Structure formats: structure tokens, C-alpha cells
PDB file of C-alpha atoms in Angstrom:
ATOM      1  CA  UNK A 265      -0.002   0.049  -0.024  1.00 44.00           C
ATOM      2  CA  UNK A 266       1.289   3.465  -0.852  1.00 47.00           C
ATOM      3  CA  UNK A 267       1.501   6.233   1.877  1.00 45.00           C
ATOM      4  CA  UNK A 268      -1.721   7.746   0.376  1.00 47.00           C
ATOM      5  CA  UNK A 269      -3.527   4.513   0.435  1.00 41.00           C
ATOM      6  CA  UNK A 270      -2.532   3.829   4.019  1.00 40.00           C
ATOM      7  CA  UNK A 271      -3.884   7.326   4.900  1.00 42.00           C
ATOM      8  CA  UNK A 272      -7.189   6.490   3.052  1.00 43.00           C
ATOM      9  CA  UNK A 273      -7.347   3.172   4.857  1.00 35.00           C
ATOM     10  CA  UNK A 274      -7.076   4.853   8.084  1.00 41.00           C
ATOM     11  CA  UNK A 275      -9.704   7.407   7.186  1.00 43.00           C
ATOM     12  CA  UNK A 276     -12.180   4.716   5.997  1.00 38.00           C
ATOM     13  CA  UNK A 277     -11.669   2.798   9.311  1.00 37.00           C
ATOM     14  CA  UNK A 278     -12.400   5.876  11.323  1.00 39.00           C
ATOM     15  CA  UNK A 279     -15.458   6.716   9.193  1.00 46.00           C
ATOM     16  CA  UNK A 280     -16.601   3.097   9.543  1.00 42.00           C
ATOM     17  CA  UNK A 281     -16.807   3.500  13.346  1.00 45.00           C
ATOM     18  CA  UNK A 282     -19.409   6.194  12.863  1.00 41.00           C
ATOM     19  CA  UNK A 283     -20.964   4.998   9.628  1.00 47.00           C
ATOM     20  CA  UNK A 284     -22.665   1.830  11.054  1.00 52.00           C
ATOM     21  CA  UNK A 285     -26.096   0.377  10.568  1.00 60.00           C
ATOM     22  CA  UNK A 286     -28.762   0.831  13.126  1.00 73.00           C
ATOM     23  CA  UNK A 287     -28.459  -2.591  14.799  1.00 83.00           C
ATOM     24  CA  UNK A 288     -32.243  -2.776  15.261  1.00 91.00           C
ATOM     25  CA  UNK A 289     -33.101  -2.321  11.634  1.00 93.00           C
ATOM     26  CA  UNK A 290     -34.354  -5.682  11.123  1.00 95.00           C
ATOM     27  CA  UNK A 291     -36.656  -4.995   8.327  1.00 94.00           C
ATOM     28  CA  UNK A 292     -36.403  -6.955   4.942  1.00 91.00           C
ATOM     29  CA  UNK A 293     -34.715  -3.892   3.405  1.00 88.00           C
ATOM     30  CA  UNK A 294     -31.969  -3.935   5.913  1.00 86.00           C
ATOM     31  CA  UNK A 295     -28.505  -3.484   4.138  1.00 84.00           C
ATOM     32  CA  UNK A 296     -26.449  -6.464   4.052  1.00 83.00           C
ATOM     33  CA  UNK A 297     -23.114  -5.197   5.543  1.00 77.00           C
ATOM     34  CA  UNK A 298     -22.027  -1.956   6.897  1.00 68.00           C
ATOM     35  CA  UNK A 299     -19.310  -0.908   7.672  1.00 66.00           C
ATOM     36  CA  UNK A 300     -17.006  -3.098   5.450  1.00 69.00           C
ATOM     37  CA  UNK A 301     -14.679  -5.451   7.088  1.00 71.00           C
ATOM     38  CA  UNK A 302     -11.113  -3.974   7.306  1.00 75.00           C
ATOM     39  CA  UNK A 303      -9.796  -6.789   5.024  1.00 78.00           C
ATOM     40  CA  UNK A 304     -12.320  -5.729   2.323  1.00 78.00           C
ATOM     41  CA  UNK A 305     -11.423  -2.073   2.714  1.00 78.00           C
ATOM     42  CA  UNK A 306      -7.720  -2.876   2.282  1.00 78.00           C
ATOM     43  CA  UNK A 307      -8.367  -5.042  -0.728  1.00 75.00           C
ATOM     44  CA  UNK A 308     -10.518  -2.253  -2.307  1.00 77.00           C
ATOM     45  CA  UNK A 309      -7.816   0.329  -1.776  1.00 77.00           C
ATOM     46  CA  UNK A 310      -5.153  -1.958  -3.131  1.00 74.00           C
ATOM     47  CA  UNK A 311      -7.142  -2.437  -6.247  1.00 72.00           C
ATOM     48  CA  UNK A 312      -7.420   1.316  -6.656  1.00 75.00           C
ATOM     49  CA  UNK A 313      -3.594   1.481  -6.447  1.00 71.00           C
ATOM     50  CA  UNK A 314      -3.097  -1.451  -8.855  1.00 76.00           C
ATOM     51  CA  UNK A 315      -6.187  -2.469 -10.868  1.00 73.00           C
ATOM     52  CA  UNK A 316      -4.032  -4.986 -12.885  1.00 76.00           C
ATOM     53  CA  UNK A 317      -3.240  -7.077  -9.796  1.00 78.00           C
ATOM     54  CA  UNK A 318      -4.751 -10.561  -9.611  1.00 79.00           C
ATOM     55  CA  UNK A 319      -7.711 -11.276  -7.524  1.00 78.00           C
ATOM     56  CA  UNK A 320      -6.978 -13.261  -4.320  1.00 76.00           C
ATOM     57  CA  UNK A 321      -7.295 -17.087  -4.585  1.00 80.00           C
ATOM     58  CA  UNK A 322      -9.371 -18.015  -1.691  1.00 86.00           C
ATOM     59  CA  UNK A 323     -10.595 -21.679  -1.291  1.00 88.00           C
ATOM     60  CA  UNK A 324     -13.824 -22.414   0.419  1.00 89.00           C
ATOM     61  CA  UNK A 325     -14.165 -26.099   1.406  1.00 88.00           C
ATOM     62  CA  UNK A 326     -16.796 -27.943  -0.708  1.00 89.00           C
ATOM     63  CA  UNK A 327     -17.657 -24.805  -2.643  1.00 91.00           C
ATOM     64  CA  UNK A 328     -16.827 -23.101  -5.985  1.00 93.00           C
ATOM     65  CA  UNK A 329     -17.645 -19.465  -6.784  1.00 93.00           C
ATOM     66  CA  UNK A 330     -17.324 -16.824  -9.326  1.00 93.00           C
ATOM     67  CA  UNK A 331     -18.031 -13.143  -8.836  1.00 93.00           C
ATOM     68  CA  UNK A 332     -19.847 -10.542 -11.002  1.00 94.00           C
ATOM     69  CA  UNK A 333     -20.138  -6.859 -10.750  1.00 92.00           C
ATOM     70  CA  UNK A 334     -23.848  -6.928 -11.585  1.00 92.00           C
ATOM     71  CA  UNK A 335     -26.978  -9.287 -11.134  1.00 94.00           C
ATOM     72  CA  UNK A 336     -27.839  -9.012 -14.846  1.00 94.00           C
ATOM     73  CA  UNK A 337     -24.337 -10.337 -15.837  1.00 94.00           C
ATOM     74  CA  UNK A 338     -24.518 -13.230 -13.421  1.00 95.00           C
ATOM     75  CA  UNK A 339     -28.110 -14.243 -14.499  1.00 96.00           C
ATOM     76  CA  UNK A 340     -27.020 -14.191 -18.050  1.00 95.00           C
ATOM     77  CA  UNK A 341     -24.323 -16.853 -17.349  1.00 95.00           C
ATOM     78  CA  UNK A 342     -26.279 -18.804 -14.848  1.00 96.00           C
ATOM     79  CA  UNK A 343     -30.057 -18.389 -15.684  1.00 95.00           C
ATOM     80  CA  UNK A 344     -30.975 -21.748 -14.120  1.00 95.00           C
ATOM     81  CA  UNK A 345     -29.961 -20.803 -10.529  1.00 95.00           C
ATOM     82  CA  UNK A 346     -32.307 -19.157  -7.901  1.00 95.00           C
ATOM     83  CA  UNK A 347     -31.393 -15.531  -7.080  1.00 94.00           C
ATOM     84  CA  UNK A 348     -31.464 -14.633  -3.364  1.00 92.00           C
ATOM     85  CA  UNK A 349     -30.323 -11.608  -1.588  1.00 90.00           C
ATOM     86  CA  UNK A 350     -27.203 -12.479   0.462  1.00 91.00           C
ATOM     87  CA  UNK A 351     -28.449 -12.052   4.093  1.00 94.00           C
ATOM     88  CA  UNK A 352     -27.504 -14.539   6.640  1.00 95.00           C
ATOM     89  CA  UNK A 353     -30.809 -16.559   6.585  1.00 95.00           C
ATOM     90  CA  UNK A 354     -30.631 -16.829   2.771  1.00 94.00           C
ATOM     91  CA  UNK A 355     -27.010 -18.001   2.963  1.00 93.00           C
ATOM     92  CA  UNK A 356     -28.078 -20.564   5.628  1.00 94.00           C
ATOM     93  CA  UNK A 357     -30.930 -21.880   3.424  1.00 93.00           C
ATOM     94  CA  UNK A 358     -28.484 -22.494   0.524  1.00 92.00           C
ATOM     95  CA  UNK A 359     -25.383 -23.845   2.369  1.00 88.00           C
ATOM     96  CA  UNK A 360     -26.050 -27.215   0.723  1.00 88.00           C
ATOM     97  CA  UNK A 361     -27.364 -26.077  -2.527  1.00 91.00           C
ATOM     98  CA  UNK A 362     -26.388 -23.880  -5.523  1.00 93.00           C
ATOM     99  CA  UNK A 363     -27.476 -20.371  -5.780  1.00 94.00           C
ATOM    100  CA  UNK A 364     -26.789 -16.853  -7.085  1.00 95.00           C
ATOM    101  CA  UNK A 365     -26.275 -14.396  -4.106  1.00 93.00           C
ATOM    102  CA  UNK A 366     -26.882 -10.723  -4.619  1.00 93.00           C
ATOM    103  CA  UNK A 367     -24.449  -9.011  -2.233  1.00 90.00           C
ATOM    104  CA  UNK A 368     -25.167  -5.560  -3.808  1.00 87.00           C
ATOM    105  CA  UNK A 369     -23.522  -3.033  -3.727  1.00 85.00           C
ATOM    106  CA  UNK A 370     -20.479  -5.123  -3.316  1.00 87.00           C
ATOM    107  CA  UNK A 371     -21.215  -7.621  -6.222  1.00 90.00           C
ATOM    108  CA  UNK A 372     -22.796 -10.850  -6.954  1.00 94.00           C
ATOM    109  CA  UNK A 373     -21.443 -14.332  -6.318  1.00 94.00           C
ATOM    110  CA  UNK A 374     -22.460 -17.627  -7.880  1.00 95.00           C
ATOM    111  CA  UNK A 375     -21.820 -20.419  -5.384  1.00 94.00           C
ATOM    112  CA  UNK A 376     -22.020 -24.036  -6.274  1.00 94.00           C
ATOM    113  CA  UNK A 377     -20.935 -27.456  -5.109  1.00 91.00           C
ATOM    114  CA  UNK A 378     -19.407 -28.420  -8.533  1.00 92.00           C
ATOM    115  CA  UNK A 379     -16.636 -26.531 -10.627  1.00 91.00           C
ATOM    116  CA  UNK A 380     -17.886 -23.598 -12.540  1.00 91.00           C
ATOM    117  CA  UNK A 381     -16.994 -22.951 -16.267  1.00 88.00           C
ATOM    118  CA  UNK A 382     -17.374 -19.302 -16.219  1.00 88.00           C
ATOM    119  CA  UNK A 383     -14.841 -16.693 -15.104  1.00 87.00           C
ATOM    120  CA  UNK A 384     -17.084 -14.138 -13.826  1.00 87.00           C
ATOM    121  CA  UNK A 385     -16.345 -10.378 -14.651  1.00 87.00           C
ATOM    122  CA  UNK A 386     -13.286  -8.432 -13.649  1.00 86.00           C
ATOM    123  CA  UNK A 387     -13.305  -5.453 -11.209  1.00 85.00           C
ATOM    124  CA  UNK A 388     -12.977  -4.640  -7.605  1.00 85.00           C
ATOM    125  CA  UNK A 389     -15.708  -7.192  -6.622  1.00 85.00           C
ATOM    126  CA  UNK A 390     -13.286  -9.911  -7.548  1.00 85.00           C
ATOM    127  CA  UNK A 391     -11.003  -8.572  -4.801  1.00 85.00           C
ATOM    128  CA  UNK A 392     -13.496  -7.980  -1.975  1.00 87.00           C
ATOM    129  CA  UNK A 393     -16.205 -10.516  -2.434  1.00 89.00           C
ATOM    130  CA  UNK A 394     -14.007 -13.569  -1.960  1.00 89.00           C
ATOM    131  CA  UNK A 395     -12.816 -12.187   1.374  1.00 88.00           C
ATOM    132  CA  UNK A 396     -16.353 -11.816   2.553  1.00 89.00           C
ATOM    133  CA  UNK A 397     -17.430 -15.359   1.152  1.00 90.00           C
ATOM    134  CA  UNK A 398     -14.667 -16.861   3.223  1.00 90.00           C
ATOM    135  CA  UNK A 399     -16.211 -15.457   6.279  1.00 90.00           C
ATOM    136  CA  UNK A 400     -19.981 -15.751   5.377  1.00 91.00           C
ATOM    137  CA  UNK A 401     -19.638 -19.464   4.716  1.00 93.00           C
ATOM    138  CA  UNK A 402     -17.324 -20.311   7.601  1.00 92.00           C
ATOM    139  CA  UNK A 403     -17.589 -22.594  10.678  1.00 92.00           C
ATOM    140  CA  UNK A 404     -16.984 -19.369  12.627  1.00 93.00           C
ATOM    141  CA  UNK A 405     -20.589 -18.474  11.719  1.00 95.00           C
ATOM    142  CA  UNK A 406     -22.425 -21.834  11.117  1.00 95.00           C
ATOM    143  CA  UNK A 407     -20.445 -24.369  13.146  1.00 94.00           C
ATOM    144  CA  UNK A 408     -21.879 -25.822  16.444  1.00 94.00           C
ATOM    145  CA  UNK A 409     -20.399 -22.818  18.305  1.00 94.00           C
ATOM    146  CA  UNK A 410     -20.663 -20.386  15.437  1.00 96.00           C
ATOM    147  CA  UNK A 411     -22.211 -16.909  15.838  1.00 96.00           C
ATOM    148  CA  UNK A 412     -25.433 -17.518  13.952  1.00 97.00           C
ATOM    149  CA  UNK A 413     -25.891 -21.016  15.544  1.00 97.00           C
ATOM    150  CA  UNK A 414     -25.602 -19.581  19.032  1.00 97.00           C
ATOM    151  CA  UNK A 415     -27.756 -16.507  18.218  1.00 97.00           C
ATOM    152  CA  UNK A 416     -30.377 -18.709  16.818  1.00 98.00           C
ATOM    153  CA  UNK A 417     -30.561 -20.780  19.936  1.00 97.00           C
ATOM    154  CA  UNK A 418     -30.860 -17.699  22.167  1.00 97.00           C
ATOM    155  CA  UNK A 419     -33.470 -16.134  19.972  1.00 97.00           C
ATOM    156  CA  UNK A 420     -35.543 -19.345  19.743  1.00 96.00           C
ATOM    157  CA  UNK A 421     -35.349 -19.667  23.536  1.00 95.00           C
ATOM    158  CA  UNK A 422     -36.891 -16.185  23.906  1.00 95.00           C
ATOM    159  CA  UNK A 423     -39.451 -16.402  21.187  1.00 96.00           C
ATOM    160  CA  UNK A 424     -40.550 -19.923  22.512  1.00 95.00           C
ATOM    161  CA  UNK A 425     -40.766 -18.631  26.126  1.00 95.00           C
ATOM    162  CA  UNK A 426     -43.171 -15.901  25.102  1.00 95.00           C
ATOM    163  CA  UNK A 427     -44.996 -17.950  22.415  1.00 96.00           C
ATOM    164  CA  UNK A 428     -44.203 -15.291  19.730  1.00 97.00           C
ATOM    165  CA  UNK A 429     -43.239 -17.560  16.769  1.00 96.00           C
ATOM    166  CA  UNK A 430     -45.757 -17.575  13.992  1.00 93.00           C
ATOM    167  CA  UNK A 431     -43.882 -20.006  11.721  1.00 88.00           C
ATOM    168  CA  UNK A 432     -40.747 -22.211  11.736  1.00 88.00           C
ATOM    169  CA  UNK A 433     -37.690 -20.018  12.368  1.00 93.00           C
ATOM    170  CA  UNK A 434     -34.462 -20.296  10.623  1.00 95.00           C
ATOM    171  CA  UNK A 435     -31.096 -18.614  11.614  1.00 96.00           C
ATOM    172  CA  UNK A 436     -31.432 -14.874  10.947  1.00 96.00           C
ATOM    173  CA  UNK A 437     -35.110 -14.654  10.190  1.00 97.00           C
ATOM    174  CA  UNK A 438     -38.070 -14.918  12.498  1.00 97.00           C
ATOM    175  CA  UNK A 439     -41.765 -14.742  11.652  1.00 97.00           C
ATOM    176  CA  UNK A 440     -43.535 -13.529  14.857  1.00 97.00           C
ATOM    177  CA  UNK A 441     -47.055 -13.243  15.636  1.00 96.00           C
ATOM    178  CA  UNK A 442     -48.870  -9.888  15.018  1.00 95.00           C
ATOM    179  CA  UNK A 443     -48.579  -8.742  18.602  1.00 95.00           C
ATOM    180  CA  UNK A 444     -44.834  -8.650  18.200  1.00 95.00           C
ATOM    181  CA  UNK A 445     -45.460  -5.459  16.216  1.00 93.00           C
ATOM    182  CA  UNK A 446     -45.281  -3.494  19.412  1.00 94.00           C
ATOM    183  CA  UNK A 447     -41.596  -4.101  19.380  1.00 95.00           C
ATOM    184  CA  UNK A 448     -41.671  -1.034  16.932  1.00 94.00           C
ATOM    185  CA  UNK A 449     -42.444   1.186  19.945  1.00 94.00           C
ATOM    186  CA  UNK A 450     -39.010   0.191  21.134  1.00 94.00           C
ATOM    187  CA  UNK A 451     -37.300   1.099  17.899  1.00 92.00           C
ATOM    188  CA  UNK A 452     -37.071  -2.490  16.768  1.00 95.00           C
ATOM    189  CA  UNK A 453     -37.738  -2.274  13.039  1.00 94.00           C
ATOM    190  CA  UNK A 454     -39.358  -5.282  11.225  1.00 95.00           C
ATOM    191  CA  UNK A 455     -41.522  -6.159   8.303  1.00 95.00           C
ATOM    192  CA  UNK A 456     -45.253  -6.889   8.546  1.00 92.00           C
ATOM    193  CA  UNK A 457     -45.772  -9.567   6.102  1.00 89.00           C
ATOM    194  CA  UNK A 458     -49.020 -11.489   5.709  1.00 87.00           C
ATOM    195  CA  UNK A 459     -50.028 -12.241   9.344  1.00 92.00           C
ATOM    196  CA  UNK A 460     -46.500 -12.094  10.702  1.00 95.00           C
ATOM    197  CA  UNK A 461     -44.084  -9.391  12.109  1.00 96.00           C
ATOM    198  CA  UNK A 462     -40.840 -10.563  10.458  1.00 97.00           C
ATOM    199  CA  UNK A 463     -37.378  -9.884  11.871  1.00 97.00           C
ATOM    200  CA  UNK A 464     -34.482 -10.219   9.401  1.00 96.00           C
ATOM    201  CA  UNK A 465     -30.972  -9.961  10.675  1.00 95.00           C
ATOM    202  CA  UNK A 466     -27.942  -8.409   8.716  1.00 92.00           C
ATOM    203  CA  UNK A 467     -24.437  -9.771   8.972  1.00 92.00           C
ATOM    204  CA  UNK A 468     -23.280  -7.009  11.243  1.00 89.00           C
ATOM    205  CA  UNK A 469     -25.752  -7.590  14.088  1.00 92.00           C
ATOM    206  CA  UNK A 470     -23.665  -7.588  17.179  1.00 91.00           C
ATOM    207  CA  UNK A 471     -23.816  -9.596  20.436  1.00 94.00           C
ATOM    208  CA  UNK A 472     -24.454  -6.305  22.313  1.00 93.00           C
ATOM    209  CA  UNK A 473     -27.602  -5.724  20.251  1.00 94.00           C
ATOM    210  CA  UNK A 474     -28.807  -9.352  20.824  1.00 96.00           C
ATOM    211  CA  UNK A 475     -28.449  -8.905  24.650  1.00 96.00           C
ATOM    212  CA  UNK A 476     -30.560  -5.688  24.447  1.00 95.00           C
ATOM    213  CA  UNK A 477     -33.201  -7.289  22.175  1.00 96.00           C
ATOM    214  CA  UNK A 478     -33.445 -10.152  24.734  1.00 96.00           C
ATOM    215  CA  UNK A 479     -34.065  -7.631  27.550  1.00 96.00           C
ATOM    216  CA  UNK A 480     -36.619  -5.809  25.463  1.00 96.00           C
ATOM    217  CA  UNK A 481     -38.617  -8.913  24.772  1.00 96.00           C
ATOM    218  CA  UNK A 482     -38.590  -9.772  28.447  1.00 95.00           C
ATOM    219  CA  UNK A 483     -39.908  -6.307  29.233  1.00 95.00           C
ATOM    220  CA  UNK A 484     -42.601  -6.174  26.627  1.00 93.00           C
ATOM    221  CA  UNK A 485     -43.993  -9.765  26.902  1.00 93.00           C
TER     222      UNK A 485
END
């Protein structure tokens, strides 16, 4: 990294501390990821310095992937695959199947269990998305002691205790009974869909917010 790039990196890290998502925006429109992971910021700035450099070669056990800048480009090459937004619950649902994940605005990833015969498209997305995929598909998140596995257990315990679930839950998405809409009075944003108040969790939902959400549920119900 050049001195100027290092300076930009520091500025973006500082900005990221302030430019964070509302942890309680659990609506279906919640952004996937904000701020970017420092590794992704570094890769983005390195690409700016040297756009001719090769993208990182990152292996994900049992998976093959290619990256695209736009959804249109990815669908053109893989029209047979389902298209999903790359939130945690959607990644969980497709951990054992093939899909096209829309991680906009950071790019689009085609993830399959068999080798892919397309190269994807070149650009900064080829440098930042593999770093994110390595994390998003990791045992750190989905293993027996992974973040989303543990969060799911704790949330299910709370929702079961107060009989709030309106449907089968999956890690990162919870369809609650209509009375759960009063959580909005406590600044918990969800989406009222059909006869359910749906909470959809982004990748950046922290443990501190989970603890606060558990306390609010206990207070309200």
C-alpha cells in the first residue's frame, strides 16, 4: 500500500466506526453489510492502487464460486440458478445447494458445489467478495459454536418462552405473531408480512444488540 492508500485506509476505518447500521433495523430492506470489514477495505484500496493485480485465490471447502459486478451479468451466465439476497438466513438456506447471491452493492456471487466453467467479470468485486465469502460460509458463523448458531438458539429460547413464533424459524429470520409489532415502539424495525411481524438480521448484528433485544422482549412480553 502506498502512503496515500494507508492514509485512506485509516480514514475509512475511522469513518466506519461512525457509519454503522442501526443494529435494530431488522426489516427486509436492511443493508447486508455496513461498515465493510477492514480486510475488504484494504483489498478495495489495493485495487485502486493497482487495478491490474490478480484477485485473491481463496478456497472455500466444498464450494466453488465466481464473482460478478452486476446481477444482470450473473443471471445471463447462470439463468438456471435461484437468485437470493445475500443475508444470513438466505445463505443458511443455501449452504447445501447452488444459488446466485446478490451481495449488492459489493457484487454478486455464484456459489455451487461443483466446478464452474465461467470466469465471472473483472473488477473490484473480484477482490473484496472472496474475502467476504470466506467469512460468510465459515464454521465461525455456522459451526456448532458459530455466531449464527448460538444467536439462533438464544433467540428461539426467547421467542418460544413468550410464544411469539408464527412459523418455523431459521437462523437470521423470525416470523412472529402480530402482537410482536409493538416492538416497533422500542425502535425495533421489522416487516409486517401477511399475518407475521418478520425480523430479518444483517451480518453486522452484534452480540451487544442481541443482549439488548433479549431484555426488550422480556420487558414487553
